[in-house]
Amino acid sequence: MKQRRIFGEVLVIESIVAAGVFVIVLALLGYALIRRRAGRQVTASRRAERPRLEGYYVGVLAVFAVLLVAWTAWQNHREHRAAERPPVRIDVSSFQWCWAFGYPQAPHHRRVSGTCRGEDLPTLLVPTGRAVQLRLTSRDVIHSLWVPHLRYKMDVFPDHVNTFTFTLDHEGRWMGKCAEFCGLRHRAMHFWIKAVSPGEYDRWLQGGQGAAA
């Protein structure tokens, strides 16, 4: 998935920077310990401040911070760049203890739900290659929509709407679940998210059957 690749790229860069800082600090510490064990007499400086050295230190940290922020912002922009067409809107409603998905852009406002008992799990159907906007709210207590494989997670509150936009680049089906303890049957509050081709999605939206099976 594109978002997994972008997350991996950001993580690699941040890990390299963190590893570099760790190695430098470790090397300086080792050098100080070796000098100490060698018995060298080091005279402490009488200067209370070292403005130039401190300036270099702050400058280096500032450069690393700016680079990391800029890199992360650029990658985030790649993932969430403005779509050429309005996003597909899906209204997500959570309740004890299952999910309901509404499609307001369908001719007759399609709605998918379930009981989250046994195999009766609702399926969140989305098209590939299109921006999808989820609008999440809760009917009762706080829940949290979580799709571990896709690394999507957002809290769902009563009397409040949270939104996020994503794009899936290939077809597939993944398990989602509630990540916020919400009562007795929290452990069974699962759903499917299924990505299909735009054509299949449009046919299903117009009233066709089978795509969400």
Coordinates of C-alpha atoms in Angstrom, one line a residue:
M1 CA 0.0 0.0 0.0
K2 CA 1.1 3.5 -0.8
Q3 CA 0.6 4.8 2.8
R4 CA 2.6 1.9 4.2
R5 CA 5.5 2.7 1.8
I6 CA 5.4 6.4 2.8
F7 CA 5.3 5.5 6.5
G8 CA 8.3 3.2 5.9
E9 CA 10.3 5.9 4.1
V10 CA 9.7 8.4 6.9
L11 CA 10.6 5.9 9.6
V12 CA 13.8 5.0 7.8
I13 CA 15.0 8.6 7.6
E14 CA 14.1 9.3 11.2
S15 CA 15.8 6.1 12.3
I16 CA 19.0 7.0 10.4
V17 CA 19.1 10.4 12.1
A18 CA 18.4 9.0 15.5
A19 CA 21.1 6.3 15.0
G20 CA 23.6 8.9 13.9
V21 CA 23.0 11.0 17.0
F22 CA 23.2 7.9 19.2
V23 CA 26.6 6.9 17.6
I24 CA 28.0 10.4 18.0
V25 CA 27.0 10.7 21.7
L26 CA 28.3 7.1 22.3
A27 CA 31.6 7.9 20.7
L28 CA 32.1 11.1 22.7
L29 CA 31.2 9.2 25.9
G30 CA 33.7 6.5 25.0
Y31 CA 36.4 9.0 24.3
A32 CA 35.8 10.7 27.6
L33 CA 36.0 7.4 29.5
I34 CA 39.2 6.3 27.7
R35 CA 40.9 9.6 28.6
R36 CA 39.7 9.2 32.2
R37 CA 41.0 5.6 32.5
A38 CA 44.3 6.6 30.9
G39 CA 44.9 8.9 33.8
R40 CA 45.3 12.1 31.9
Q41 CA 45.0 15.2 34.0
V42 CA 42.3 17.4 32.4
T43 CA 42.1 20.9 33.7
A44 CA 38.6 22.2 34.0
S45 CA 37.9 25.3 32.0
R46 CA 37.2 28.5 34.0
R47 CA 34.9 29.8 31.4
A48 CA 31.3 29.7 32.5
E49 CA 29.9 29.7 29.0
R50 CA 31.0 28.7 25.5
P51 CA 28.7 30.8 23.3
R52 CA 30.3 29.7 20.0
L53 CA 30.2 26.0 20.8
E54 CA 26.6 26.3 22.1
G55 CA 25.6 28.1 19.0
Y56 CA 27.0 25.3 16.8
Y57 CA 25.2 22.8 18.9
V58 CA 21.8 24.6 18.7
G59 CA 22.4 25.2 15.0
V60 CA 22.9 21.5 14.2
L61 CA 19.9 20.5 16.2
A62 CA 17.8 23.1 14.5
V63 CA 18.9 21.9 11.0
F64 CA 18.0 18.3 11.9
A65 CA 14.6 19.4 13.3
V66 CA 13.8 21.5 10.2
L67 CA 14.8 18.6 7.8
L68 CA 12.7 16.1 9.7
V69 CA 9.7 18.3 9.8
A70 CA 10.0 19.3 6.1
W71 CA 10.5 15.7 5.1
T72 CA 7.5 14.5 7.1
A73 CA 5.3 17.3 5.8
W74 CA 6.3 16.6 2.2
Q75 CA 5.5 12.9 2.6
N76 CA 2.2 13.8 4.2
H77 CA 1.4 16.0 1.3
R78 CA 2.1 13.2 -1.1
E79 CA -0.4 11.0 0.7
H80 CA -3.1 13.7 1.2
R81 CA -2.6 15.8 -2.0
A82 CA -5.8 17.5 -3.2
A83 CA -7.9 15.2 -5.3
E84 CA -8.9 16.1 -8.8
R85 CA -12.5 15.2 -8.1
P86 CA -14.6 15.4 -4.9
P87 CA -13.8 12.6 -2.5
V88 CA -16.1 9.7 -2.0
R89 CA -18.0 10.4 1.2
I90 CA -18.9 7.7 3.6
D91 CA -20.6 8.3 6.9
V92 CA -19.4 5.9 9.7
S93 CA -21.7 5.5 12.7
S94 CA -20.5 3.4 15.6
F95 CA -22.7 2.0 18.4
Q96 CA -22.6 -0.7 21.1
W97 CA -21.4 -3.0 19.5
C98 CA -21.1 -2.7 15.8
W99 CA -20.8 -0.3 12.9
A100 CA -23.0 1.3 10.2
F101 CA -21.8 2.8 6.9
G102 CA -23.8 5.3 5.0
Y103 CA -23.3 6.4 1.4
P104 CA -25.0 9.8 0.9
Q105 CA -23.8 10.0 -2.7
A106 CA -25.8 7.0 -3.7
P107 CA -29.1 7.6 -5.5
H108 CA -31.1 6.2 -2.5
H109 CA -28.5 6.8 0.2
R110 CA -27.3 3.2 0.7
R111 CA -26.6 2.0 4.2
V112 CA -24.7 -1.1 5.4
S113 CA -24.7 -2.4 8.9
G114 CA -24.6 -5.6 10.9
T115 CA -24.7 -7.1 14.4
C116 CA -21.0 -8.0 14.8
R117 CA -22.1 -11.4 16.0
G118 CA -20.5 -14.4 14.4
E119 CA -20.1 -13.8 10.6
D120 CA -22.5 -10.9 10.5
L121 CA -19.9 -8.2 10.1
P122 CA -20.6 -5.0 8.1
T123 CA -18.4 -4.2 5.1
L124 CA -17.0 -0.8 4.4
L125 CA -16.9 -0.8 0.6
V126 CA -14.5 1.8 -1.1
P127 CA -13.2 2.3 -4.7
T128 CA -9.5 2.0 -5.5
G129 CA -7.7 5.0 -6.9
R130 CA -10.1 7.6 -5.5
A131 CA -9.9 9.7 -2.4
V132 CA -12.3 8.5 0.2
Q133 CA -13.5 10.7 3.1
L134 CA -14.8 9.0 6.2
R135 CA -17.0 11.1 8.6
L136 CA -17.1 9.3 11.9
T137 CA -19.5 9.8 14.8
S138 CA -20.9 7.6 17.7
R139 CA -24.4 7.0 18.8
D140 CA -23.5 6.3 22.4
V141 CA -20.0 6.1 23.9
I142 CA -16.4 6.7 22.6
H143 CA -15.3 4.1 20.1
S144 CA -12.2 4.0 17.8
L145 CA -12.0 2.9 14.2
W146 CA -8.8 0.9 13.6
V147 CA -7.6 -1.0 10.6
P148 CA -4.2 -2.4 11.7
H149 CA -3.0 -3.6 8.3
L150 CA -3.5 -0.2 6.7
R151 CA -2.4 1.7 9.8
Y152 CA -5.6 3.8 10.0
K153 CA -6.9 4.7 13.4
M154 CA -9.2 7.5 14.6
D155 CA -11.4 8.0 17.7
V156 CA -15.1 8.2 17.3
F157 CA -17.1 10.5 19.7
P158 CA -20.8 11.0 20.3
D159 CA -22.2 14.4 19.2
H160 CA -19.0 15.1 17.2
V161 CA -17.7 14.3 13.7
N162 CA -14.1 13.4 13.0
T163 CA -13.0 13.1 9.4
F164 CA -10.0 11.7 7.5
T165 CA -9.2 11.1 3.8
F166 CA -7.3 8.2 2.3
T167 CA -6.7 6.5 -1.0
L168 CA -6.2 2.7 -1.6
D169 CA -4.3 1.8 -4.7
H170 CA -5.2 -1.8 -5.1
E171 CA -8.1 -4.1 -4.4
G172 CA -8.3 -6.2 -1.2
R173 CA -10.1 -6.9 2.0
W174 CA -8.9 -6.1 5.5
M175 CA -10.2 -6.5 9.0
G176 CA -11.1 -3.4 11.1
K177 CA -12.0 -3.2 14.7
C178 CA -12.8 -1.0 17.6
A179 CA -9.6 0.1 19.5
E180 CA -11.3 1.8 22.4
F181 CA -12.8 -0.2 25.3
C182 CA -16.5 0.5 24.9
G183 CA -18.3 -2.2 27.0
L184 CA -19.2 -5.8 27.2
R185 CA -18.9 -6.8 23.6
H186 CA -16.0 -4.5 22.6
R187 CA -13.9 -7.5 21.7
A188 CA -16.3 -8.5 18.9
M189 CA -16.8 -5.1 17.4
H190 CA -15.2 -5.9 14.0
F191 CA -15.9 -5.0 10.4
W192 CA -14.4 -5.4 6.9
I193 CA -13.0 -2.8 4.7
K194 CA -13.0 -3.9 1.0
A195 CA -11.5 -2.0 -1.9
V196 CA -12.9 -2.8 -5.4
S197 CA -12.5 -1.3 -8.8
P198 CA -14.2 2.1 -9.5
G199 CA -16.5 0.5 -12.0
E200 CA -17.6 -2.2 -9.6
Y201 CA -18.0 0.4 -6.8
D202 CA -20.2 2.6 -9.0
R203 CA -22.4 -0.4 -10.1
W204 CA -22.9 -1.3 -6.4
L205 CA -23.6 2.3 -5.5
Q206 CA -26.4 2.4 -8.1
G207 CA -28.1 -0.6 -6.6
G208 CA -26.1 -3.6 -7.8
Q209 CA -25.4 -6.5 -5.5
G210 CA -22.4 -8.7 -4.7
A211 CA -19.6 -6.2 -4.3
A212 CA -19.8 -6.0 -0.6
A213 CA -20.1 -9.7 0.0

